Short mmCIF file of C-alpha atoms in Angstrom, two decimals:
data_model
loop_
_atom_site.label_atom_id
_atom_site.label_comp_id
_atom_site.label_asym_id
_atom_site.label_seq_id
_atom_site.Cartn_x
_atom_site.Cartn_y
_atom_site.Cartn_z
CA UNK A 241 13.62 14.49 -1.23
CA UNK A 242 12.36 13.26 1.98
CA UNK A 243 10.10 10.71 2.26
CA UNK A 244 6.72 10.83 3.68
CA UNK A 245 6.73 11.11 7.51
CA UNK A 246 4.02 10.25 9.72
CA UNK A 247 3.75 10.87 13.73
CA UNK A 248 3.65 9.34 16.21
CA UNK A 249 5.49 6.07 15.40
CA UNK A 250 3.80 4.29 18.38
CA UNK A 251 0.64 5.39 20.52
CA UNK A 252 -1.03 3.30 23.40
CA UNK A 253 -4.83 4.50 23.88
CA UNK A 254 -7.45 3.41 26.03
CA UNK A 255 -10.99 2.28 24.97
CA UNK A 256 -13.02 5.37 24.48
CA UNK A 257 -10.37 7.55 24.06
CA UNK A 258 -9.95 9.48 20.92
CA UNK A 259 -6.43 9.64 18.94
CA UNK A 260 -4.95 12.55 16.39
CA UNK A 261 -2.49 10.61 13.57
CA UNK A 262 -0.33 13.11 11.36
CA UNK A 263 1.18 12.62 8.18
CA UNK A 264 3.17 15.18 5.82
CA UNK A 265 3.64 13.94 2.43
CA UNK A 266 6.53 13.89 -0.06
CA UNK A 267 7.39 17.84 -1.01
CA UNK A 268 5.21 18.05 -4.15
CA UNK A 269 2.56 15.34 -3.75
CA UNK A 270 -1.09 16.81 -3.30
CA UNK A 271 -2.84 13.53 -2.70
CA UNK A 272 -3.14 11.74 0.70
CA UNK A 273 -4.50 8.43 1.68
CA UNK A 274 -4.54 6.51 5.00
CA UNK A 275 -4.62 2.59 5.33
CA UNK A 276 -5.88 0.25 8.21
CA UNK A 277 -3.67 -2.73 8.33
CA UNK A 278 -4.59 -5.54 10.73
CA UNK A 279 -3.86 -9.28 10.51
CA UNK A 280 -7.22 -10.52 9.76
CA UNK A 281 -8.34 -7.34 7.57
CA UNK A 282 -5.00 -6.86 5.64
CA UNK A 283 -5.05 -3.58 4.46
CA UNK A 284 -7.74 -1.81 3.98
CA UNK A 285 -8.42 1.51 2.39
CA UNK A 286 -10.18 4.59 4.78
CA UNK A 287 -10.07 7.78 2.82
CA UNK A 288 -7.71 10.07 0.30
CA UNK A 289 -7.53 13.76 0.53
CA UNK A 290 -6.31 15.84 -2.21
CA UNK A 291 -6.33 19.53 -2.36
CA UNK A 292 -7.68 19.83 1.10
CA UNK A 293 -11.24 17.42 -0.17
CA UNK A 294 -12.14 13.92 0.68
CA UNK A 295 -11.61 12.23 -2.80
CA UNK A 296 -12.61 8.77 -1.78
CA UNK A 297 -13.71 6.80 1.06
CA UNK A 298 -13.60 3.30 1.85
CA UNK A 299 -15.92 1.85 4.52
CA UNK A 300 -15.51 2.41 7.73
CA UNK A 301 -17.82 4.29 10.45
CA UNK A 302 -17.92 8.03 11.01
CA UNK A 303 -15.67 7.39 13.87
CA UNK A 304 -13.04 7.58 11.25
CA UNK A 305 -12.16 11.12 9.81
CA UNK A 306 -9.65 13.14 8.23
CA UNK A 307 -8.60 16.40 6.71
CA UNK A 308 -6.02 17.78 4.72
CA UNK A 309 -4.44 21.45 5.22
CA UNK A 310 -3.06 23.54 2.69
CA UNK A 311 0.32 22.62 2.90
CA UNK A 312 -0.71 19.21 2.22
CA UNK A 313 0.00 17.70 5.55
CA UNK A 314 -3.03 15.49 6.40
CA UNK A 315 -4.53 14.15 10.05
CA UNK A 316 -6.49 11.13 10.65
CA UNK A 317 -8.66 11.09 14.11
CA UNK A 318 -10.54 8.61 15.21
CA UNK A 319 -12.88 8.72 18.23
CA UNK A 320 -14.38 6.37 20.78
CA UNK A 321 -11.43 4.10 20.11
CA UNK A 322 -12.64 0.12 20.56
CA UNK A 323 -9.92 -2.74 21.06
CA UNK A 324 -10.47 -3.59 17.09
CA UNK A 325 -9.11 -0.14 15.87
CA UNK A 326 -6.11 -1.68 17.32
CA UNK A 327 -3.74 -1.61 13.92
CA UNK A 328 -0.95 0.12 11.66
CA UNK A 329 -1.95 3.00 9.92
CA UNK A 330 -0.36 3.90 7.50
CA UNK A 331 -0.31 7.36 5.30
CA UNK A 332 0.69 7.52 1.44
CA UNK A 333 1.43 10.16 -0.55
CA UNK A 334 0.95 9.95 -4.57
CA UNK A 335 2.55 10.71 -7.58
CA UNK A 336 1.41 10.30 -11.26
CA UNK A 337 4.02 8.35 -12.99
CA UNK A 338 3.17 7.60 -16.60
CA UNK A 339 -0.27 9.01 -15.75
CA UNK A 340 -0.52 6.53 -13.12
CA UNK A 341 -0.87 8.02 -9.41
CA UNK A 342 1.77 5.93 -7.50
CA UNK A 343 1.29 5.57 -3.75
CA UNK A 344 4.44 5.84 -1.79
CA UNK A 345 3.85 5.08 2.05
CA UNK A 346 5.03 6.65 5.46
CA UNK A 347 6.38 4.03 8.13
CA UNK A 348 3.22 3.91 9.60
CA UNK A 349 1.67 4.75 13.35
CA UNK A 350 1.17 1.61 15.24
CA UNK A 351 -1.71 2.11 17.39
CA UNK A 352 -2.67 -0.11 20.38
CA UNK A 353 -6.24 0.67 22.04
CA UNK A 354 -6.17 -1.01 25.34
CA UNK B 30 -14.73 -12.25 -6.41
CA UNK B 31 -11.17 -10.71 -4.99
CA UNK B 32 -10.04 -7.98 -7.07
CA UNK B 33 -5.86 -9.63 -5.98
CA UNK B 34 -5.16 -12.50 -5.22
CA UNK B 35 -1.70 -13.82 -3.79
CA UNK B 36 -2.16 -17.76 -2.55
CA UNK B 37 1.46 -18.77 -2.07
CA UNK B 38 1.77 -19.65 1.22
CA UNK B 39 5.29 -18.81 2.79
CA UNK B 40 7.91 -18.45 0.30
CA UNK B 41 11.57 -19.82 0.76
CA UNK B 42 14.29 -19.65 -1.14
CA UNK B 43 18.18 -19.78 -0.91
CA UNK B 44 20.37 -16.30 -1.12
CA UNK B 45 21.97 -15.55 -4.28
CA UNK B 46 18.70 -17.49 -6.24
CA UNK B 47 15.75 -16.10 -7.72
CA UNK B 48 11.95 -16.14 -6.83
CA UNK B 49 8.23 -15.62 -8.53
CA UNK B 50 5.47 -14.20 -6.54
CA UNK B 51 2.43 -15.06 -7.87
CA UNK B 52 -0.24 -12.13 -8.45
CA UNK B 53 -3.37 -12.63 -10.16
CA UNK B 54 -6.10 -9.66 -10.51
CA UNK B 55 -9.57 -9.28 -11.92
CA UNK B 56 -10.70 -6.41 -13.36
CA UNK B 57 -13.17 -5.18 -16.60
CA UNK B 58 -11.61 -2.13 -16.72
CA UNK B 59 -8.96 -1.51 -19.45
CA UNK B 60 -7.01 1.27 -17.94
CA UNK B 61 -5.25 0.03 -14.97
CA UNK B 62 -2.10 -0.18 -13.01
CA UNK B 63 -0.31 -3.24 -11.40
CA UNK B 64 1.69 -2.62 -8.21
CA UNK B 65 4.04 -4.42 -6.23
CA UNK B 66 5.43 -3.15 -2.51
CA UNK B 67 7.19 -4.52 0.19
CA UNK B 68 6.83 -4.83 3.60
CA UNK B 69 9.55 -5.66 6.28
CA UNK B 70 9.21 -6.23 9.25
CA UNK B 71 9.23 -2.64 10.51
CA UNK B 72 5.77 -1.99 8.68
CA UNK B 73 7.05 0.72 5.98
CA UNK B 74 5.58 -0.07 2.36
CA UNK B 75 8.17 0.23 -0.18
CA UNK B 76 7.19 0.69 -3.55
CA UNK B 77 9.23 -1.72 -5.74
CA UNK B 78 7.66 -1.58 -8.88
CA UNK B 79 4.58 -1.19 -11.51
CA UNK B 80 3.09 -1.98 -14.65
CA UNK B 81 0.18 -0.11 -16.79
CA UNK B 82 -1.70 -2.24 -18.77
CA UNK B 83 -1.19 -0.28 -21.77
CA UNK B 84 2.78 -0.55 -21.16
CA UNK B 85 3.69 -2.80 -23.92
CA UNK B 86 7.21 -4.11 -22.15
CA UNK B 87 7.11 -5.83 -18.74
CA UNK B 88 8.52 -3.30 -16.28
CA UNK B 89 11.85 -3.71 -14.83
CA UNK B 90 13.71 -2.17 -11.89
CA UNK B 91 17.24 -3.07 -11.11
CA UNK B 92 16.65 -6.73 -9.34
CA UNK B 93 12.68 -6.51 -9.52
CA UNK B 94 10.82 -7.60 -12.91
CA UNK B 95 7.15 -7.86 -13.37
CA UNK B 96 6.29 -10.62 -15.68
CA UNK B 97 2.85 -9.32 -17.09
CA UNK B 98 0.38 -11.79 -18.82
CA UNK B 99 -2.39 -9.36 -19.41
CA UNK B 100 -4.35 -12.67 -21.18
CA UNK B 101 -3.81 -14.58 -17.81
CA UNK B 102 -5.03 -12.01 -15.35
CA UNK B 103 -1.54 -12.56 -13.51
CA UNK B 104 1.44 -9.91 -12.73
CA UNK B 105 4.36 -11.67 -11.05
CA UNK B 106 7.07 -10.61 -9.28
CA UNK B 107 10.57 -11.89 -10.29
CA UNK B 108 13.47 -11.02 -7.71
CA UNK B 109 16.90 -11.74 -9.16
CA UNK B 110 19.62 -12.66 -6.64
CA UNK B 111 17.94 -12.82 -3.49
CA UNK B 112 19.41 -11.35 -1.03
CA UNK B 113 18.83 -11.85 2.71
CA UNK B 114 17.75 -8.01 2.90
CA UNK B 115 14.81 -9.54 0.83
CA UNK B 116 12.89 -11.34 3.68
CA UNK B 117 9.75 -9.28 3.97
CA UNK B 118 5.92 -9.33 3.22
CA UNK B 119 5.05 -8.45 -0.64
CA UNK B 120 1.95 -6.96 -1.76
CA UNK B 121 0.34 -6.73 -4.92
CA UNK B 122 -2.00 -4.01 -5.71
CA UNK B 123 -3.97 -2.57 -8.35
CA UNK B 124 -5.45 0.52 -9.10
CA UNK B 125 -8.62 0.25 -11.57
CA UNK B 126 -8.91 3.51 -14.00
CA UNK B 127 -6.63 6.24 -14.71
CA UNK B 128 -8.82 8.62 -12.84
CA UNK B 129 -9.23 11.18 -10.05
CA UNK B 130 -11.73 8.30 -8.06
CA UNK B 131 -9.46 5.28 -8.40
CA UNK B 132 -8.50 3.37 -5.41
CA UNK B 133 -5.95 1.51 -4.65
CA UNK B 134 -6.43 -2.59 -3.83
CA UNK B 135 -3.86 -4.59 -1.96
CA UNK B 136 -3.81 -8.30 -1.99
CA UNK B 137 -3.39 -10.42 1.20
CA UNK B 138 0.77 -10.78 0.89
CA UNK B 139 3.06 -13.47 0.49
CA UNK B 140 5.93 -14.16 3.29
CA UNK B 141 9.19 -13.93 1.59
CA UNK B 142 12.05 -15.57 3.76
CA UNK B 143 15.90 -15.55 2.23
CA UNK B 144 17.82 -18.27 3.27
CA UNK B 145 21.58 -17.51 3.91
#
């Protein structure tokens, strides 16, 4: 099976701007969630989708959305971009493995906001 | 408190040896899951390994083996034979209840670096 796939690998952005991330999960796998990972923050937990709803959120602002379609595939945006949303992001699609949902991750979208 | 927490500093150790990362969680919750992923340098998680604390056998996969002390709080990672493929960042993570609202929790990492 192919693994999960997220594009673009690499975006530059300007402050202000807004940016569209895009992530299809493994073939099968009906949950989604997205990551921040910085060097000070680590990595940090924005939302899951599953079924095409929110699940969970972590805590970031409203500038931070998502959805999921109903193929699966899910999109992260993120508008008015500041220099601090400067980070991987990273997209994980789960599996239930012993009746534990078991993330596997995407190589990421490194995102630069200049 | 931290819900993970990895404190090693920088790990080294020589090819062909093998290595503990330290992982110790906090949680009240008795359903839970203990995971362990890796992290080179080009930013993909990998997924090594996990434990459920109902699993009765510490988990083992191929060179990977999680040494569970449920009474200690701790879940460390044992890699046989080090290999210089090794040298990455390693996360632990936990995910509190079995349910649909469980999140996921990553500690901070621990530096793994393979010497040849």
């Amino acid at each position: 099976k192919a693994g999960v796939t997220q594009t673009p690998r690499y975006l530059i952005k300007t402050r202000g701007q807004q940016v569209t991330l895009s992530c299809s999960p493994i073939s099968g796998h009906r949950s989604v969630s997205w990551y921040q990972q910085t060097p000070g923050q680590g990595l940090q937990f924005l939302f899951e989708y599953f079924s095409e709803t929110q699940r969970n959120k972590g805590n970031f602002p409203g500038r931070f959305s998502g959805r999921q379609f109903s193929n699966s595939r899910s999109e992260m945006n993120v508008s008015t971009l500041e220099l601090g949303d400067s980070a991987l992001y990273l997209c994980a699609s789960s599996l239930s493995l012993r009746g534990l949902e078991t993330q596997y991750f995407g190589p990421g979208t490194r995102l630069l906001v200049l | 408190a931290q819900k993970i927490t990895q404190t090693q500093p920088g790990m080294f150790v020589q090819e062909k040896e093998a290595v503990t990362l330290d992982c110790t969680y906090d949680t009240s919750d008795p359903s839970y899951g203990l995971f362990w992923y890796k992290q080179p340098s080009s930013g993909e998680m990998i997924f090594l390994i996990y434990q459920g604390s109902y699993d009765q056998q510490n988990a083992t996969e191929g060179r990977y083996s999680l040494n569970f002390q449920k009474a200690r709080k701790s879940a460390n990672l044992v890699i046989s034979a080090s290999q210089l493929g090794d040298s990455a960042m390693y996360f632990c993570a936990m995910r509190e209840g079995f349910g649909a609202n469980s999140k996921l929790t990553f500690g901070k990492g621990i530096t793994l670096s393979v010497r040849p």
